[in-house]
């Protein structure tokens, strides 16, 4: 379930008003919100790498892995791509390429330097039954080169840029939320508090939780410095 962009914007405005920090315009909010969402999305993969390096022996580990997989799964996407000029251009929102399927068969990825050796031997030469592909500069090239049907891509996409769209009240000049043309946050619903905090941080407001965390990090850094002396 997406995080409603209007709910987040209103929450941010309430805190800004309480802290007497002025108003964050819709354009500023859209820019900051998009950046905050991207940072949280990127952290999913940092957290995944960290989990994969820890012992897999506890229920807590399984719970964290399940939640993280649920968060990442939101961005799993399947599309059909047509060939253009001998290559298959990948979508602009592709973050990580997954499986490439040609004619209901999974193609194997090879490196460009492997093309010659792969084609040289009848045992390893690609065919329509055993296709291979290279991936360079966001373009896929299938082998053998005679293949020209559409391919199916499974990939992880980047989150879309958020947008709090609005109209302006002709009488009062107020912003009026336009739900039809707005774009919600796509990250997991459980990350809404973190999202609000990040946006507030960019807006120059540090919440109590952020302050405690910051002081803790400063203390830890000081301990590390002292231990080296």
mmCIF file of N, CA and C in Angstrom, residues 44-138:
data_model
loop_
_atom_site.group_PDB
_atom_site.id
_atom_site.type_symbol
_atom_site.label_atom_id
_atom_site.label_comp_id
_atom_site.label_asym_id
_atom_site.label_seq_id
_atom_site.Cartn_x
_atom_site.Cartn_y
_atom_site.Cartn_z
ATOM 1 N N UNK A 44 17.229 0.018 1.781
ATOM 2 C CA UNK A 44 16.719 -1.351 1.780
ATOM 3 C C UNK A 44 17.828 -2.333 1.387
ATOM 4 N N UNK A 45 18.601 -1.957 0.390
ATOM 5 C CA UNK A 45 19.629 -2.866 -0.120
ATOM 6 C C UNK A 45 20.846 -2.904 0.801
ATOM 7 N N UNK A 46 21.136 -1.791 1.451
ATOM 8 C CA UNK A 46 22.194 -1.800 2.467
ATOM 9 C C UNK A 46 21.802 -2.721 3.624
ATOM 10 N N UNK A 47 20.533 -2.622 4.037
ATOM 11 C CA UNK A 47 20.043 -3.485 5.117
ATOM 12 C C UNK A 47 20.063 -4.950 4.697
ATOM 13 N N UNK A 48 19.729 -5.211 3.430
ATOM 14 C CA UNK A 48 19.731 -6.590 2.941
ATOM 15 C C UNK A 48 21.137 -7.171 2.972
ATOM 16 N N UNK A 49 22.111 -6.402 2.512
ATOM 17 C CA UNK A 49 23.497 -6.873 2.530
ATOM 18 C C UNK A 49 23.974 -7.147 3.952
ATOM 19 N N UNK A 50 23.559 -6.286 4.878
ATOM 20 C CA UNK A 50 23.949 -6.475 6.271
ATOM 21 C C UNK A 50 23.300 -7.734 6.856
ATOM 22 N N UNK A 51 22.032 -7.965 6.518
ATOM 23 C CA UNK A 51 21.348 -9.162 7.010
ATOM 24 C C UNK A 51 21.979 -10.434 6.473
ATOM 25 N N UNK A 52 22.380 -10.391 5.220
ATOM 26 C CA UNK A 52 22.976 -11.577 4.601
ATOM 27 C C UNK A 52 24.323 -11.932 5.209
ATOM 28 N N UNK A 53 24.939 -10.965 5.900
ATOM 29 C CA UNK A 53 26.236 -11.220 6.540
ATOM 30 C C UNK A 53 26.095 -11.653 8.001
ATOM 31 N N UNK A 54 24.855 -11.651 8.523
ATOM 32 C CA UNK A 54 24.653 -12.015 9.920
ATOM 33 C C UNK A 54 24.191 -13.468 10.023
ATOM 34 N N UNK A 55 24.409 -14.122 11.176
ATOM 35 C CA UNK A 55 23.971 -15.512 11.367
ATOM 36 C C UNK A 55 22.456 -15.648 11.186
ATOM 37 N N UNK A 56 22.037 -16.673 10.454
ATOM 38 C CA UNK A 56 20.625 -16.855 10.137
ATOM 39 C C UNK A 56 20.012 -17.901 11.070
ATOM 40 N N UNK A 57 20.010 -17.598 12.355
ATOM 41 C CA UNK A 57 19.606 -18.609 13.323
ATOM 42 C C UNK A 57 18.425 -18.202 14.198
ATOM 43 N N UNK A 58 17.918 -17.004 14.070
ATOM 44 C CA UNK A 58 16.883 -16.543 14.994
ATOM 45 C C UNK A 58 15.596 -16.204 14.258
ATOM 46 N N UNK A 59 14.497 -16.228 15.031
ATOM 47 C CA UNK A 59 13.214 -15.822 14.479
ATOM 48 C C UNK A 59 13.219 -14.343 14.123
ATOM 49 N N UNK A 60 13.961 -13.566 14.917
ATOM 50 C CA UNK A 60 14.064 -12.128 14.645
ATOM 51 C C UNK A 60 14.678 -11.903 13.271
ATOM 52 N N UNK A 61 15.692 -12.714 12.931
ATOM 53 C CA UNK A 61 16.324 -12.600 11.613
ATOM 54 C C UNK A 61 15.292 -12.875 10.519
ATOM 55 N N UNK A 62 14.513 -13.951 10.699
ATOM 56 C CA UNK A 62 13.513 -14.318 9.699
ATOM 57 C C UNK A 62 12.469 -13.221 9.542
ATOM 58 N N UNK A 63 12.066 -12.616 10.661
ATOM 59 C CA UNK A 63 11.075 -11.541 10.605
ATOM 60 C C UNK A 63 11.619 -10.326 9.867
ATOM 61 N N UNK A 64 12.866 -9.963 10.159
ATOM 62 C CA UNK A 64 13.476 -8.806 9.492
ATOM 63 C C UNK A 64 13.638 -9.081 7.989
ATOM 64 N N UNK A 65 14.044 -10.288 7.658
ATOM 65 C CA UNK A 65 14.224 -10.630 6.249
ATOM 66 C C UNK A 65 12.891 -10.621 5.513
ATOM 67 N N UNK A 66 11.839 -11.140 6.156
ATOM 68 C CA UNK A 66 10.517 -11.166 5.529
ATOM 69 C C UNK A 66 10.000 -9.751 5.279
ATOM 70 N N UNK A 67 10.183 -8.861 6.259
ATOM 71 C CA UNK A 67 9.725 -7.485 6.101
ATOM 72 C C UNK A 67 10.516 -6.772 5.017
ATOM 73 N N UNK A 68 11.818 -7.003 4.982
ATOM 74 C CA UNK A 68 12.656 -6.359 3.980
ATOM 75 C C UNK A 68 12.297 -6.852 2.581
ATOM 76 N N UNK A 69 12.042 -8.154 2.468
ATOM 77 C CA UNK A 69 11.627 -8.705 1.178
ATOM 78 C C UNK A 69 10.298 -8.112 0.743
ATOM 79 N N UNK A 70 9.414 -7.894 1.699
ATOM 80 C CA UNK A 70 8.121 -7.276 1.393
ATOM 81 C C UNK A 70 8.311 -5.847 0.898
ATOM 82 N N UNK A 71 9.240 -5.125 1.512
ATOM 83 C CA UNK A 71 9.500 -3.748 1.098
ATOM 84 C C UNK A 71 10.074 -3.693 -0.319
ATOM 85 N N UNK A 72 11.015 -4.591 -0.609
ATOM 86 C CA UNK A 72 11.656 -4.591 -1.925
ATOM 87 C C UNK A 72 10.704 -5.087 -3.000
ATOM 88 N N UNK A 73 9.834 -6.035 -2.635
ATOM 89 C CA UNK A 73 8.912 -6.618 -3.613
ATOM 90 C C UNK A 73 7.986 -5.584 -4.242
ATOM 91 N N UNK A 74 7.753 -4.490 -3.530
ATOM 92 C CA UNK A 74 6.897 -3.429 -4.064
ATOM 93 C C UNK A 74 7.422 -2.941 -5.420
ATOM 94 N N UNK A 75 8.725 -3.025 -5.601
ATOM 95 C CA UNK A 75 9.353 -2.437 -6.787
ATOM 96 C C UNK A 75 9.688 -3.468 -7.858
ATOM 97 N N UNK A 76 9.248 -4.727 -7.638
ATOM 98 C CA UNK A 76 9.450 -5.750 -8.663
ATOM 99 C C UNK A 76 8.494 -5.501 -9.820
ATOM 100 N N UNK A 77 9.040 -5.478 -11.023
ATOM 101 C CA UNK A 77 8.268 -5.094 -12.198
ATOM 102 C C UNK A 77 8.534 -6.058 -13.356
ATOM 103 N N UNK A 78 7.503 -6.313 -14.151
ATOM 104 C CA UNK A 78 7.625 -7.160 -15.336
ATOM 105 C C UNK A 78 7.101 -6.376 -16.533
ATOM 106 N N UNK A 79 7.920 -6.265 -17.574
ATOM 107 C CA UNK A 79 7.506 -5.545 -18.786
ATOM 108 C C UNK A 79 7.945 -6.322 -20.021
ATOM 109 N N UNK A 80 7.287 -6.032 -21.116
ATOM 110 C CA UNK A 80 7.668 -6.578 -22.419
ATOM 111 C C UNK A 80 8.413 -5.499 -23.196
ATOM 112 N N UNK A 81 9.535 -5.884 -23.793
ATOM 113 C CA UNK A 81 10.373 -4.914 -24.504
ATOM 114 C C UNK A 81 10.570 -5.367 -25.949
ATOM 115 N N UNK A 82 10.393 -4.439 -26.872
ATOM 116 C CA UNK A 82 10.585 -4.726 -28.289
ATOM 117 C C UNK A 82 12.013 -4.395 -28.715
ATOM 118 N N UNK A 83 12.469 -5.098 -29.713
ATOM 119 C CA UNK A 83 13.803 -4.838 -30.248
ATOM 120 C C UNK A 83 13.791 -3.559 -31.080
ATOM 121 N N UNK A 84 14.867 -2.812 -30.977
ATOM 122 C CA UNK A 84 15.002 -1.577 -31.751
ATOM 123 C C UNK A 84 16.453 -1.438 -32.199
ATOM 124 N N UNK A 85 16.681 -1.539 -33.502
ATOM 125 C CA UNK A 85 18.034 -1.415 -34.027
ATOM 126 C C UNK A 85 18.969 -2.513 -33.541
ATOM 127 N N UNK A 86 18.446 -3.705 -33.342
ATOM 128 C CA UNK A 86 19.277 -4.831 -32.926
ATOM 129 C C UNK A 86 19.490 -4.941 -31.428
ATOM 130 N N UNK A 87 18.938 -4.007 -30.664
ATOM 131 C CA UNK A 87 19.088 -4.057 -29.207
ATOM 132 C C UNK A 87 17.715 -3.909 -28.544
ATOM 133 N N UNK A 88 17.689 -4.218 -27.273
ATOM 134 C CA UNK A 88 16.474 -4.057 -26.482
ATOM 135 C C UNK A 88 16.753 -2.996 -25.416
ATOM 136 N N UNK A 89 16.265 -1.780 -25.613
ATOM 137 C CA UNK A 89 16.502 -0.725 -24.606
ATOM 138 C C UNK A 89 15.706 -1.024 -23.332
ATOM 139 N N UNK A 90 16.355 -0.901 -22.192
ATOM 140 C CA UNK A 90 15.679 -1.184 -20.928
ATOM 141 C C UNK A 90 14.939 0.059 -20.441
ATOM 142 N N UNK A 91 13.936 -0.112 -19.592
ATOM 143 C CA UNK A 91 13.172 1.031 -19.074
ATOM 144 C C UNK A 91 14.062 2.010 -18.309
ATOM 145 N N UNK A 92 13.718 3.266 -18.361
ATOM 146 C CA UNK A 92 14.532 4.298 -17.707
ATOM 147 C C UNK A 92 14.490 4.198 -16.189
ATOM 148 N N UNK A 93 13.464 3.537 -15.642
ATOM 149 C CA UNK A 93 13.357 3.439 -14.182
ATOM 150 C C UNK A 93 13.974 2.154 -13.635
ATOM 151 N N UNK A 94 14.730 1.441 -14.479
ATOM 152 C CA UNK A 94 15.343 0.187 -14.037
ATOM 153 C C UNK A 94 16.443 0.457 -13.021
ATOM 154 N N UNK A 95 16.340 -0.186 -11.863
ATOM 155 C CA UNK A 95 17.354 -0.060 -10.823
ATOM 156 C C UNK A 95 18.270 -1.270 -10.802
ATOM 157 N N UNK A 96 17.687 -2.454 -10.925
ATOM 158 C CA UNK A 96 18.477 -3.683 -10.931
ATOM 159 C C UNK A 96 17.804 -4.697 -11.852
ATOM 160 N N UNK A 97 18.565 -5.190 -12.828
ATOM 161 C CA UNK A 97 18.044 -6.141 -13.800
ATOM 162 C C UNK A 97 17.937 -7.521 -13.170
ATOM 163 N N UNK A 98 16.804 -8.179 -13.393
ATOM 164 C CA UNK A 98 16.608 -9.523 -12.872
ATOM 165 C C UNK A 98 16.712 -10.563 -13.969
ATOM 166 N N UNK A 99 15.576 -11.140 -14.364
ATOM 167 C CA UNK A 99 15.542 -12.227 -15.346
ATOM 168 C C UNK A 99 15.121 -11.685 -16.704
ATOM 169 N N UNK A 100 15.800 -12.190 -17.760
ATOM 170 C CA UNK A 100 15.447 -11.867 -19.138
ATOM 171 C C UNK A 100 14.881 -13.135 -19.780
ATOM 172 N N UNK A 101 13.667 -13.037 -20.309
ATOM 173 C CA UNK A 101 12.989 -14.207 -20.879
ATOM 174 C C UNK A 101 12.728 -13.967 -22.358
ATOM 175 N N UNK A 102 13.166 -14.956 -23.175
ATOM 176 C CA UNK A 102 12.921 -14.901 -24.616
ATOM 177 C C UNK A 102 12.158 -16.163 -25.010
ATOM 178 N N UNK A 103 10.980 -15.973 -25.593
ATOM 179 C CA UNK A 103 10.179 -17.102 -26.074
ATOM 180 C C UNK A 103 9.984 -18.157 -24.973
ATOM 181 N N UNK A 104 9.637 -17.680 -23.765
ATOM 182 C CA UNK A 104 9.392 -18.543 -22.600
ATOM 183 C C UNK A 104 10.635 -19.275 -22.107
ATOM 184 N N UNK A 105 11.794 -18.802 -22.493
ATOM 185 C CA UNK A 105 13.049 -19.390 -22.019
ATOM 186 C C UNK A 105 13.913 -18.307 -21.378
ATOM 187 N N UNK A 106 14.469 -18.630 -20.224
ATOM 188 C CA UNK A 106 15.317 -17.664 -19.537
ATOM 189 C C UNK A 106 16.663 -17.561 -20.238
ATOM 190 N N UNK A 107 17.035 -16.354 -20.608
ATOM 191 C CA UNK A 107 18.321 -16.127 -21.258
ATOM 192 C C UNK A 107 19.415 -16.001 -20.209
ATOM 193 N N UNK A 108 20.600 -16.468 -20.559
ATOM 194 C CA UNK A 108 21.744 -16.396 -19.640
ATOM 195 C C UNK A 108 22.562 -15.152 -19.949
ATOM 196 N N UNK A 109 22.930 -14.442 -18.905
ATOM 197 C CA UNK A 109 23.741 -13.249 -19.106
ATOM 198 C C UNK A 109 25.212 -13.616 -19.225
ATOM 199 N N UNK A 110 25.886 -13.035 -20.214
ATOM 200 C CA UNK A 110 27.327 -13.208 -20.365
ATOM 201 C C UNK A 110 27.965 -11.829 -20.457
ATOM 202 N N UNK A 111 29.253 -11.771 -20.249
ATOM 203 C CA UNK A 111 29.988 -10.524 -20.382
ATOM 204 C C UNK A 111 30.380 -10.311 -21.843
ATOM 205 N N UNK A 112 30.526 -9.062 -22.267
ATOM 206 C CA UNK A 112 30.873 -8.794 -23.671
ATOM 207 C C UNK A 112 32.126 -9.527 -24.138
ATOM 208 N N UNK A 113 33.117 -9.663 -23.257
ATOM 209 C CA UNK A 113 34.346 -10.343 -23.671
ATOM 210 C C UNK A 113 34.151 -11.847 -23.880
ATOM 211 N N UNK A 114 33.005 -12.378 -23.448
ATOM 212 C CA UNK A 114 32.728 -13.807 -23.599
ATOM 213 C C UNK A 114 32.016 -14.148 -24.904
ATOM 214 N N UNK A 115 31.642 -13.134 -25.680
ATOM 215 C CA UNK A 115 30.847 -13.373 -26.891
ATOM 216 C C UNK A 115 31.590 -14.269 -27.872
ATOM 217 N N UNK A 116 32.855 -13.978 -28.114
ATOM 218 C CA UNK A 116 33.613 -14.741 -29.114
ATOM 219 C C UNK A 116 33.751 -16.201 -28.703
ATOM 220 N N UNK A 117 34.178 -16.444 -27.474
ATOM 221 C CA UNK A 117 34.382 -17.823 -27.031
ATOM 222 C C UNK A 117 33.064 -18.584 -26.940
ATOM 223 N N UNK A 118 31.989 -17.886 -26.598
ATOM 224 C CA UNK A 118 30.685 -18.548 -26.517
ATOM 225 C C UNK A 118 30.212 -18.999 -27.885
ATOM 226 N N UNK A 119 30.463 -18.168 -28.903
ATOM 227 C CA UNK A 119 30.042 -18.496 -30.260
ATOM 228 C C UNK A 119 30.989 -19.452 -30.969
ATOM 229 N N UNK A 120 32.206 -19.569 -30.461
ATOM 230 C CA UNK A 120 33.229 -20.346 -31.163
ATOM 231 C C UNK A 120 32.972 -21.844 -31.127
ATOM 232 N N UNK A 121 32.379 -22.337 -30.063
ATOM 233 C CA UNK A 121 32.191 -23.776 -29.898
ATOM 234 C C UNK A 121 30.744 -24.168 -30.138
ATOM 235 N N UNK A 122 30.507 -25.254 -30.908
ATOM 236 C CA UNK A 122 29.131 -25.732 -31.113
ATOM 237 C C UNK A 122 28.441 -26.121 -29.805
ATOM 238 N N UNK A 123 29.228 -26.474 -28.799
ATOM 239 C CA UNK A 123 28.663 -26.888 -27.522
ATOM 240 C C UNK A 123 28.126 -25.710 -26.711
ATOM 241 N N UNK A 124 28.722 -24.542 -26.905
ATOM 242 C CA UNK A 124 28.319 -23.374 -26.123
ATOM 243 C C UNK A 124 27.608 -22.301 -26.945
ATOM 244 N N UNK A 125 27.539 -22.503 -28.253
ATOM 245 C CA UNK A 125 26.924 -21.489 -29.109
ATOM 246 C C UNK A 125 25.456 -21.287 -28.731
ATOM 247 N N UNK A 126 25.009 -20.053 -28.579
ATOM 248 C CA UNK A 126 23.616 -19.795 -28.208
ATOM 249 C C UNK A 126 22.657 -20.136 -29.341
ATOM 250 N N UNK A 127 21.424 -20.377 -28.987
ATOM 251 C CA UNK A 127 20.378 -20.678 -29.961
ATOM 252 C C UNK A 127 19.060 -20.140 -29.422
ATOM 253 N N UNK A 128 17.995 -20.306 -30.195
ATOM 254 C CA UNK A 128 16.690 -19.850 -29.724
ATOM 255 C C UNK A 128 16.230 -20.646 -28.505
ATOM 256 N N UNK A 129 16.771 -21.858 -28.351
ATOM 257 C CA UNK A 129 16.449 -22.675 -27.176
ATOM 258 C C UNK A 129 17.338 -22.325 -25.984
ATOM 259 N N UNK A 130 18.538 -21.845 -26.258
ATOM 260 C CA UNK A 130 19.479 -21.466 -25.190
ATOM 261 C C UNK A 130 20.052 -20.083 -25.477
ATOM 262 N N UNK A 131 19.222 -19.049 -25.384
ATOM 263 C CA UNK A 131 19.691 -17.696 -25.712
ATOM 264 C C UNK A 131 20.579 -17.131 -24.602
ATOM 265 N N UNK A 132 21.470 -16.236 -24.997
ATOM 266 C CA UNK A 132 22.295 -15.502 -24.041
ATOM 267 C C UNK A 132 22.162 -14.019 -24.362
ATOM 268 N N UNK A 133 22.617 -13.185 -23.436
ATOM 269 C CA UNK A 133 22.526 -11.749 -23.684
ATOM 270 C C UNK A 133 23.652 -11.021 -22.974
ATOM 271 N N UNK A 134 23.948 -9.823 -23.484
ATOM 272 C CA UNK A 134 24.857 -8.897 -22.810
ATOM 273 C C UNK A 134 24.050 -7.680 -22.387
ATOM 274 N N UNK A 135 24.550 -7.011 -21.371
ATOM 275 C CA UNK A 135 23.849 -5.833 -20.854
ATOM 276 C C UNK A 135 24.873 -4.726 -20.665
ATOM 277 N N UNK A 136 24.808 -3.718 -21.538
ATOM 278 C CA UNK A 136 25.739 -2.589 -21.492
ATOM 279 C C UNK A 136 24.991 -1.299 -21.775
ATOM 280 N N UNK A 137 25.349 -0.266 -21.035
ATOM 281 C CA UNK A 137 24.778 1.064 -21.275
ATOM 282 C C UNK A 137 23.249 1.033 -21.316
ATOM 283 N N UNK A 138 22.686 0.220 -20.419
ATOM 284 C CA UNK A 138 21.238 0.096 -20.268
ATOM 285 C C UNK A 138 20.567 -0.517 -21.487
#
